[in-house]
Short mmCIF file of C-alpha atoms and ligand atoms in Angstrom, two decimals:
data_model
loop_
_atom_site.label_atom_id
_atom_site.label_comp_id
_atom_site.label_asym_id
_atom_site.label_seq_id
_atom_site.Cartn_x
_atom_site.Cartn_y
_atom_site.Cartn_z
CA MET A 1 4.71 36.29 11.68
CA LYS A 2 5.01 33.49 9.14
CA THR A 3 1.96 31.38 8.42
CA PRO A 4 2.52 27.81 9.73
CA VAL A 5 0.79 26.11 6.76
CA PRO A 6 4.05 25.27 4.90
CA ASP A 7 5.50 23.78 8.10
CA TYR A 8 2.39 21.71 8.50
CA LEU A 9 2.76 20.31 4.97
CA LYS A 10 6.39 19.43 5.72
CA HIS A 11 5.30 17.72 8.88
CA VAL A 12 2.73 15.60 6.99
CA LEU A 13 5.39 14.64 4.45
CA SER A 14 7.88 13.55 7.07
CA ALA A 15 5.22 11.55 8.90
CA CYS A 16 4.64 9.52 5.70
CA ALA A 17 8.20 9.42 4.34
CA ALA A 18 9.23 6.23 6.12
CA ASN A 19 6.55 4.15 4.37
CA ASP A 20 8.38 2.23 1.64
CA LYS A 21 5.58 -0.11 0.62
CA GLY A 22 4.32 -0.51 -2.93
CA LYS A 23 6.24 -0.80 -6.19
CA LEU A 24 6.93 1.20 -9.32
CA ALA A 25 4.52 0.86 -12.26
CA ASP A 26 6.92 -1.28 -14.27
CA TYR A 27 4.32 -2.32 -16.85
CA ILE A 28 5.36 0.98 -18.43
CA PRO A 29 9.12 0.23 -18.63
CA GLU A 30 10.20 3.87 -18.41
CA LEU A 31 8.32 4.36 -15.15
CA ALA A 32 10.50 1.69 -13.53
CA ASN A 33 13.50 4.03 -13.97
CA VAL A 34 12.30 6.85 -11.75
CA ASN A 35 13.61 7.65 -8.29
CA PRO A 36 11.18 5.78 -5.99
CA ASP A 37 11.90 8.05 -3.02
CA ARG A 38 10.46 11.19 -4.52
CA LEU A 39 7.83 12.81 -2.33
CA GLY A 40 6.05 16.08 -3.00
CA LEU A 41 2.92 17.84 -1.82
CA ALA A 42 1.15 21.03 -2.88
CA LEU A 43 -2.06 22.66 -1.76
CA SER A 44 -4.01 25.50 -3.33
CA THR A 45 -6.68 27.70 -1.86
CA VAL A 46 -9.60 29.05 -3.85
CA ASP A 47 -8.03 32.47 -3.92
CA GLY A 48 -4.99 31.10 -5.69
CA THR A 49 -2.42 30.79 -2.91
CA ILE A 50 -0.16 27.76 -3.40
CA TYR A 51 1.69 26.05 -0.57
CA SER A 52 4.11 23.23 -1.32
CA ALA A 53 6.70 21.00 0.29
CA GLY A 54 9.23 18.29 -0.65
CA ASP A 55 9.87 17.48 -4.32
CA ASP A 56 7.56 20.18 -5.57
CA LYS A 57 9.59 21.00 -8.68
CA VAL A 58 10.02 17.47 -10.00
CA GLU A 59 8.07 16.69 -13.15
CA PHE A 60 6.28 13.38 -13.62
CA THR A 61 3.70 12.14 -16.10
CA MET A 62 0.04 12.68 -15.36
CA GLN A 63 -1.12 9.25 -16.53
CA SER A 64 -4.69 8.85 -15.28
CA LEU A 65 -4.68 12.29 -13.68
CA SER A 66 -5.32 13.48 -17.23
CA LYS A 67 -8.68 11.65 -17.32
CA PRO A 68 -10.89 14.03 -15.31
CA PHE A 69 -9.53 17.07 -17.17
CA THR A 70 -10.05 15.44 -20.56
CA TYR A 71 -13.56 14.52 -19.47
CA ALA A 72 -14.10 18.20 -18.60
CA LEU A 73 -12.79 19.27 -22.00
CA ALA A 74 -15.05 16.80 -23.81
CA ILE A 75 -18.15 18.10 -21.97
CA LYS A 76 -17.07 21.68 -22.58
CA GLU A 77 -16.61 21.04 -26.30
CA ILE A 78 -19.50 18.75 -27.24
CA GLY A 79 -21.88 18.96 -24.24
CA LEU A 80 -22.77 16.52 -21.49
CA ILE A 81 -25.60 14.80 -23.35
CA LYS A 82 -23.37 13.64 -26.18
CA VAL A 83 -20.66 12.53 -23.76
CA LEU A 84 -23.15 10.50 -21.71
CA GLU A 85 -24.24 8.65 -24.84
CA LYS A 86 -20.74 7.21 -25.08
CA VAL A 87 -19.51 6.92 -21.46
CA GLY A 88 -21.49 6.18 -18.28
CA VAL A 89 -21.03 7.48 -14.75
CA GLU A 90 -21.30 4.29 -12.72
CA PRO A 91 -18.43 3.09 -10.53
CA SER A 92 -17.05 -0.11 -12.01
CA GLY A 93 -15.58 -1.65 -8.87
CA GLU A 94 -12.99 -3.11 -11.22
CA ALA A 95 -9.36 -2.46 -12.00
CA PHE A 96 -8.52 0.64 -14.07
CA ASN A 97 -7.51 -1.46 -17.07
CA GLN A 98 -10.38 -3.97 -16.97
CA ILE A 99 -11.55 -5.10 -20.39
CA SER A 100 -15.25 -4.66 -19.77
CA LEU A 101 -18.35 -2.68 -20.69
CA ASP A 102 -21.61 -1.79 -18.99
CA LYS A 103 -23.74 -4.89 -19.59
CA GLU A 104 -26.98 -3.11 -20.39
CA ARG A 105 -25.69 -0.24 -22.49
CA ASN A 106 -22.55 -1.72 -24.03
CA ILE A 107 -20.55 1.44 -23.31
CA PRO A 108 -17.69 2.03 -20.82
CA LYS A 109 -18.96 2.33 -17.26
CA ASN A 110 -17.19 5.62 -16.45
CA PRO A 111 -14.52 8.01 -17.78
CA MET A 112 -12.00 7.29 -15.02
CA ILE A 113 -11.17 3.75 -16.15
CA ASN A 114 -9.13 3.22 -19.31
CA SER A 115 -12.01 2.12 -21.56
CA GLY A 116 -13.95 5.28 -20.63
CA ALA A 117 -10.90 7.50 -20.92
CA ILE A 118 -9.95 6.20 -24.38
CA THR A 119 -13.54 6.92 -25.42
CA THR A 120 -13.48 10.42 -23.89
CA HIS A 121 -10.22 11.06 -25.74
CA SER A 122 -11.93 10.14 -29.02
CA LEU A 123 -14.65 12.76 -28.36
CA ILE A 124 -12.26 15.73 -28.30
CA PRO A 125 -12.72 17.83 -31.45
CA TYR A 126 -9.47 18.16 -33.37
CA LYS A 127 -8.02 19.54 -36.56
CA LYS A 128 -5.80 17.72 -39.02
CA THR A 129 -2.91 19.89 -37.95
CA VAL A 130 -3.73 19.76 -34.22
CA PRO A 131 -4.33 16.21 -32.97
CA ARG A 132 -6.49 15.45 -29.92
CA ALA A 133 -3.55 14.95 -27.55
CA GLU A 134 -2.24 18.38 -28.50
CA GLN A 135 -5.69 19.93 -27.95
CA ILE A 136 -5.66 18.35 -24.50
CA ARG A 137 -2.12 19.57 -23.78
CA ARG A 138 -3.19 23.12 -24.64
CA PHE A 139 -6.23 22.94 -22.40
CA LEU A 140 -4.20 21.51 -19.50
CA SER A 141 -1.60 24.24 -20.01
CA ALA A 142 -4.32 26.88 -19.72
CA LEU A 143 -5.46 25.30 -16.47
CA ALA A 144 -1.88 25.13 -15.14
CA GLY A 145 -1.02 28.64 -16.27
CA ARG A 146 2.14 27.49 -18.07
CA GLU A 147 3.06 25.50 -21.19
CA LEU A 148 3.14 21.81 -20.31
CA SER A 149 4.98 19.31 -22.48
CA PHE A 150 4.89 15.63 -23.37
CA ASP A 151 7.38 13.13 -22.01
CA GLU A 152 8.31 11.47 -25.30
CA GLN A 153 10.28 8.70 -23.60
CA VAL A 154 7.43 7.62 -21.34
CA TYR A 155 5.05 7.83 -24.29
CA GLN A 156 7.20 5.66 -26.55
CA SER A 157 7.85 3.23 -23.74
CA GLU A 158 4.15 2.73 -22.97
CA ILE A 159 3.24 2.40 -26.66
CA LYS A 160 5.59 -0.55 -26.98
CA THR A 161 3.78 -2.55 -24.32
CA ALA A 162 0.25 -1.22 -24.70
CA PHE A 163 -1.30 -4.58 -25.53
CA ARG A 164 -4.01 -4.30 -22.94
CA ASN A 165 -5.06 -0.78 -23.90
CA MET A 166 -5.01 -1.85 -27.57
CA SER A 167 -7.37 -4.71 -26.83
CA ILE A 168 -9.67 -2.27 -25.01
CA GLY A 169 -9.51 -0.05 -28.10
CA TYR A 170 -10.47 -2.89 -30.44
CA MET A 171 -13.27 -3.96 -28.12
CA LEU A 172 -14.63 -0.38 -28.17
CA ARG A 173 -14.39 -0.29 -31.97
CA THR A 174 -16.20 -3.64 -32.25
CA VAL A 175 -19.24 -2.37 -30.34
CA GLY A 176 -19.20 0.97 -32.18
CA VAL A 177 -18.27 3.15 -29.18
CA LEU A 178 -15.13 4.19 -31.07
CA GLU A 179 -15.87 5.36 -34.55
CA ASP A 180 -12.32 5.82 -35.78
CA ASP A 181 -9.15 3.75 -35.95
CA PRO A 182 -8.72 2.29 -32.42
CA LYS A 183 -4.95 2.25 -32.71
CA GLU A 184 -4.83 5.99 -33.32
CA MET A 185 -7.18 6.59 -30.40
CA VAL A 186 -5.17 4.47 -27.98
CA ASN A 187 -1.94 6.13 -29.08
CA GLY A 188 -3.52 9.54 -28.53
CA TYR A 189 -4.78 8.52 -25.10
CA ILE A 190 -1.33 7.25 -24.11
CA LYS A 191 0.17 10.50 -25.31
CA GLN A 192 -2.31 12.47 -23.20
CA CYS A 193 -1.18 10.35 -20.20
CA ALA A 194 2.45 11.37 -20.87
CA ILE A 195 1.92 15.09 -20.21
CA LYS A 196 4.41 16.23 -17.57
CA VAL A 197 3.48 18.20 -14.45
CA THR A 198 4.74 19.05 -10.99
CA VAL A 199 2.62 18.94 -7.84
CA LYS A 200 2.54 22.72 -8.00
CA ASP A 201 1.05 22.61 -11.51
CA LEU A 202 -1.54 20.16 -10.29
CA ALA A 203 -2.36 22.38 -7.34
CA VAL A 204 -3.07 25.26 -9.73
CA MET A 205 -5.14 22.99 -11.97
CA THR A 206 -7.17 21.64 -9.07
CA SER A 207 -7.69 25.15 -7.70
CA VAL A 208 -9.75 25.85 -10.82
CA LEU A 209 -11.98 22.88 -9.99
CA ALA A 210 -12.17 23.85 -6.30
CA ASN A 211 -13.11 27.36 -7.37
CA GLY A 212 -16.07 26.30 -9.51
CA GLY A 213 -14.25 26.65 -12.85
CA ILE A 214 -12.68 30.09 -12.42
CA GLN A 215 -8.89 30.40 -12.46
CA PRO A 216 -8.35 32.05 -9.06
CA LYS A 217 -5.37 34.15 -10.11
CA THR A 218 -6.66 35.54 -13.39
CA GLY A 219 -10.37 35.47 -12.53
CA LYS A 220 -10.99 33.92 -15.95
CA ARG A 221 -13.72 31.29 -16.27
CA LEU A 222 -12.17 28.17 -17.83
CA LEU A 223 -15.03 25.76 -17.14
CA ASP A 224 -18.74 26.14 -16.45
CA ARG A 225 -19.83 25.39 -12.92
CA SER A 226 -22.01 22.53 -14.17
CA VAL A 227 -19.03 20.89 -15.90
CA VAL A 228 -16.97 21.10 -12.71
CA ARG A 229 -19.81 19.56 -10.74
CA GLN A 230 -20.05 16.67 -13.19
CA VAL A 231 -16.30 16.02 -13.15
CA LEU A 232 -16.00 16.17 -9.35
CA SER A 233 -18.99 13.87 -8.91
CA VAL A 234 -17.44 11.25 -11.16
CA MET A 235 -14.08 11.65 -9.42
CA LEU A 236 -15.80 11.05 -6.10
CA SER A 237 -17.50 7.83 -7.14
CA CYS A 238 -14.97 6.42 -9.62
CA GLY A 239 -11.66 8.24 -9.23
CA MET A 240 -9.93 5.66 -7.08
CA TYR A 241 -11.13 2.62 -9.10
CA ASP A 242 -11.80 -0.48 -7.05
CA ALA A 243 -10.60 1.33 -3.90
CA ALA A 244 -13.23 4.06 -4.32
CA GLY A 245 -15.40 3.02 -1.37
CA ASP A 246 -12.46 2.78 0.97
CA TRP A 247 -11.29 6.19 -0.18
CA LEU A 248 -14.71 7.77 0.17
CA THR A 249 -15.03 6.67 3.78
CA THR A 250 -11.49 7.42 4.93
CA VAL A 251 -10.60 10.53 2.92
CA GLY A 252 -13.92 11.61 1.49
CA ILE A 253 -12.94 14.09 -1.19
CA PRO A 254 -13.20 13.79 -4.98
CA ALA A 255 -9.86 12.50 -6.20
CA LYS A 256 -7.94 10.87 -9.02
CA SER A 257 -4.77 8.82 -9.01
CA GLY A 258 -2.22 8.08 -11.74
CA VAL A 259 0.22 5.17 -11.97
CA ALA A 260 3.23 7.51 -12.09
CA GLY A 261 2.43 8.20 -8.42
CA GLY A 262 0.35 11.36 -8.52
CA ILE A 263 -2.93 11.83 -6.68
CA ILE A 264 -5.10 14.94 -6.89
CA GLY A 265 -7.99 15.82 -4.63
CA VAL A 266 -10.49 18.67 -4.72
CA LEU A 267 -12.63 19.91 -1.87
CA PRO A 268 -15.19 22.17 -3.54
CA GLY A 269 -15.04 25.76 -2.35
CA GLN A 270 -12.03 25.05 -0.17
CA VAL A 271 -8.83 23.49 -1.48
CA GLY A 272 -7.09 21.59 -4.25
CA ILE A 273 -4.38 19.12 -3.20
CA ALA A 274 -1.73 17.25 -5.19
CA VAL A 275 0.79 14.66 -4.01
CA PHE A 276 3.48 12.72 -5.77
CA SER A 277 5.26 9.57 -4.67
CA PRO A 278 5.98 6.92 -7.30
CA LYS A 279 5.43 3.61 -5.51
CA ILE A 280 1.89 2.32 -6.07
CA ASP A 281 -0.33 -0.39 -4.57
CA GLU A 282 -2.23 -3.17 -6.34
CA HIS A 283 -5.00 -0.72 -7.34
CA GLY A 284 -2.51 1.64 -9.02
CA ASN A 285 -2.70 4.29 -6.27
CA SER A 286 0.41 5.88 -4.73
CA VAL A 287 0.98 4.27 -1.32
CA ARG A 288 2.48 7.30 0.40
CA GLY A 289 0.05 9.53 -1.48
CA LEU A 290 -2.87 7.70 0.12
CA ARG A 291 -1.37 8.12 3.58
CA ILE A 292 -0.78 11.83 3.01
CA PHE A 293 -4.37 12.34 1.95
CA GLU A 294 -5.63 10.39 4.95
CA ASN A 295 -3.57 12.56 7.28
CA LEU A 296 -4.62 15.80 5.62
CA ALA A 297 -8.30 14.87 5.57
CA ARG A 298 -8.24 13.84 9.22
CA ASP A 299 -6.15 16.68 10.60
CA MET A 300 -7.69 19.44 8.55
CA GLY A 301 -11.31 18.31 8.70
CA LEU A 302 -11.49 18.04 4.90
CA HIS A 303 -13.89 15.10 4.58
CA LEU A 304 -16.72 16.14 2.30
CA MET A 305 -19.31 14.84 4.71
CA GLU A 306 -17.75 16.90 7.46
CA GLY A 307 -17.00 20.17 5.74
CA THR A 308 -19.52 22.97 5.64
CA PRO A 309 -19.40 25.52 2.82
CA SER A 310 -16.60 27.88 3.57
CA ALA A 311 -17.12 31.55 4.39
CA GLN A 312 -15.87 34.07 1.90
CA THR A 313 -14.16 36.07 4.58
CA ILE A 314 -13.29 35.53 8.19
CA LEU A 315 -12.55 39.12 9.09
CA GLN A 316 -15.46 41.32 10.10
CA SER A 317 -13.30 44.31 10.92
CA ARG A 318 -9.83 45.39 11.94
CA TYR A 319 -9.23 48.58 13.91
CA THR A 320 -6.81 50.05 16.36
CA VAL A 321 -7.45 51.42 19.84
CA GLY A 322 -5.34 52.72 22.73
CA LYS A 323 -3.67 56.02 23.36
CA LYS A 324 -0.95 55.32 20.86
CA ASN A 325 -3.19 53.25 18.61
CA ASN A 326 -0.94 50.35 19.34
CA VAL A 327 -3.65 47.79 20.09
CA VAL A 328 -5.03 46.08 16.99
CA VAL A 329 -8.42 44.43 17.23
CA TYR A 330 -9.48 41.71 14.79
CA GLU A 331 -13.18 40.92 14.94
CA LEU A 332 -13.78 37.54 13.33
CA ARG A 333 -17.04 36.19 11.97
CA GLY A 334 -18.52 33.04 10.47
CA VAL A 335 -16.99 29.58 10.70
CA LEU A 336 -13.35 28.90 11.48
CA GLN A 337 -12.25 25.81 9.55
CA PHE A 338 -9.04 25.21 7.65
CA THR A 339 -9.76 27.63 4.79
CA GLU A 340 -10.73 30.50 7.04
CA SER A 341 -7.84 29.83 9.42
CA GLU A 342 -5.42 29.91 6.54
CA MET A 343 -6.95 33.21 5.44
CA LEU A 344 -6.71 34.64 8.96
CA LEU A 345 -3.09 33.56 9.40
CA ARG A 346 -2.21 35.12 6.09
CA ILE A 347 -3.82 38.40 7.14
CA LEU A 348 -1.95 38.30 10.45
CA GLN A 349 1.24 37.58 8.59
CA ASP A 350 0.90 40.98 6.96
CA GLU A 351 0.30 42.81 10.23
CA PRO A 352 2.66 45.80 10.11
CA ALA A 353 5.32 45.85 12.81
CA GLY A 354 5.22 48.41 15.60
CA LYS A 355 1.96 47.48 17.34
CA SER A 356 2.17 46.06 20.82
CA THR A 357 -1.02 44.10 21.36
CA ILE A 358 -3.21 42.02 19.07
CA VAL A 359 -6.75 41.20 20.13
CA LEU A 360 -8.55 38.37 18.35
CA ASP A 361 -12.27 38.52 19.01
CA LEU A 362 -14.17 35.25 18.55
CA THR A 363 -17.54 36.64 19.67
CA ASN A 364 -19.17 36.59 16.24
CA LEU A 365 -17.89 33.20 15.16
CA SER A 366 -20.70 30.69 14.77
CA LEU A 367 -18.45 27.64 14.85
CA ILE A 368 -14.83 26.87 15.45
CA HIS A 369 -13.53 23.57 14.15
CA ASP A 370 -10.68 21.72 15.91
CA VAL A 371 -8.33 22.64 13.11
CA GLY A 372 -9.42 26.27 13.55
CA VAL A 373 -8.46 26.20 17.22
CA ARG A 374 -5.10 24.62 16.49
CA MET A 375 -4.24 27.05 13.73
CA LEU A 376 -5.48 30.04 15.72
CA PHE A 377 -3.23 29.24 18.67
CA GLU A 378 -0.32 28.37 16.42
CA GLY A 379 -0.73 31.90 15.06
CA VAL A 380 -0.95 33.26 18.61
CA ASP A 381 2.32 31.54 19.54
CA ARG A 382 4.08 32.85 16.49
CA LEU A 383 2.87 36.39 17.09
CA LYS A 384 4.15 36.13 20.65
CA GLN A 385 7.51 34.95 19.37
CA ASP A 386 7.54 38.06 17.22
CA GLY A 387 7.14 40.17 20.37
CA TYR A 388 3.41 40.92 20.40
CA LYS A 389 1.12 40.54 23.33
CA VAL A 390 -1.88 38.54 22.13
CA VAL A 391 -5.33 38.26 23.66
CA VAL A 392 -8.15 36.02 22.46
CA VAL A 393 -11.61 37.25 23.45
CA ASP A 394 -14.03 34.35 23.85
CA SER A 395 -17.04 35.96 25.48
CA GLU A 396 -19.43 33.35 24.05
CA GLY A 397 -17.43 30.43 25.44
CA LEU A 398 -16.73 28.77 22.07
CA LEU A 399 -13.54 27.15 23.30
CA ASP A 400 -13.95 24.13 25.53
CA LYS A 401 -11.88 23.14 28.54
CA GLU A 402 -9.58 20.88 26.56
CA GLN A 403 -8.86 23.65 24.07
CA LEU A 404 -8.22 26.17 26.82
CA LYS A 405 -5.60 24.03 28.52
CA GLY A 406 -2.43 26.04 29.04
CA ARG A 407 -4.05 29.07 27.41
CA LYS A 408 -5.47 30.73 30.52
CA ARG A 409 -3.33 33.81 30.25
CA GLU A 410 -4.16 34.53 26.62
CA VAL A 411 -7.91 33.98 26.65
CA VAL A 412 -10.39 36.35 28.29
CA THR A 413 -14.10 35.67 28.55
CA GLU A 414 -15.44 39.17 29.11
CA GLU A 415 -17.20 41.22 26.43
CA LEU A 416 -14.90 42.80 23.89
CA GLU A 417 -16.01 46.33 24.68
CA LYS A 418 -15.41 45.86 28.37
CA PHE A 419 -12.03 44.34 27.77
CA LEU A 420 -10.99 47.23 25.53
CA GLU A 421 -11.93 49.82 28.16
CA LYS A 422 -8.64 49.42 29.93
CA PHE A 423 -6.80 50.71 26.90
CA LYS A 424 -8.78 53.92 26.64
N1 LIG B 1 -1.34 5.27 -19.16
C1 LIG B 1 -1.77 4.43 -18.10
C2 LIG B 1 -2.53 3.22 -18.64
O1 LIG B 1 -3.30 3.38 -19.52
C3 LIG B 1 -2.61 5.17 -17.13
C4 LIG B 1 -3.19 4.31 -16.02
C5 LIG B 1 -3.29 4.98 -14.70
O2 LIG B 1 -2.65 5.97 -14.40
N2 LIG B 1 -4.06 4.38 -13.82
O3 LIG B 1 -2.34 2.12 -18.24
#
């Protein structure tokens, strides 16, 4: 059996592909030259599995997607207290490039808008031979698990028209938030924005955040849990700028957008998601990216206010019965949401050939989410296509009438032990 998750991602992409609203971020001249039809999506689990679809190998510049990671690096290097002295954590409700400061404290309101991000950039420790942007590139490369590079053309192009960011820089210098040459700081910030990634890179990077700071593949801790919590909190309240409230209610996961068309989202303990589609709306957020996130959040039950902490494992035990040991029983436990369903489907995918019947026992599940039911039966159908007989044991009556429709033959409601007797 093949897990249906990649097909699902493709399906989400095609459902959003027809939307041609929005326009390219032409205030950075080079960004007006990209192919506006590009569309890519990648998703990572907290155990490091990456699924992707569409233009998943196309590189684009991070732009503001670099802000949360740079914020993380600043906290990691100089500590949260020092960072909070220079940049607040309040949503601004303003555009990302607003020339404004927090009225009471005279510092940028948060690190997700340009004034806060230029300030965060200035806080990164550097050496004469290794400038701040290069320090950031190295850190982002460690998160992505490969060497990332700068897009020199996009960088040069933005520098030429960076009047607004320069005025933010001079404002910050005037009030003493920036302590060095504002021009150098703004240039460095723009360079940090020009780091190139693919949606797959971003999925790996967000998996570290979803996994509490540990790189899932290597098991190496790259960020403290407390740093991750700080970054995700600020992404949740400020990541989508003046559309943050709308985003929080409709999608409901910590996220960040960039004007090159990327959006990343992180559901703690569950998944990291990255999309790319270059046309953006008036807030600077990718139009098709927003739709994709809305679909994913709705269909996969990913809204933060809906999700419960995910179980570490879904499988209680797997054993075989029957005279020829050709009946495989999977006893499931815990909660069946997207993450656990993905895990289960992946385990089933590896089921060795040669068995005749697969029994999926739901008795010890405490909850089964809609997405869990859908993915479970999608797996059942695929196993059947592969020639297995499949039986779902629902002795506790977890599945409701609607969910049982058309499934009468595959679902039994008797106790597992009783059901297995006939094979003995
Ligand atoms: N480099 C861009 C700028 O400063 C980043 C903005 C963004 O992605 N929202 O304008």
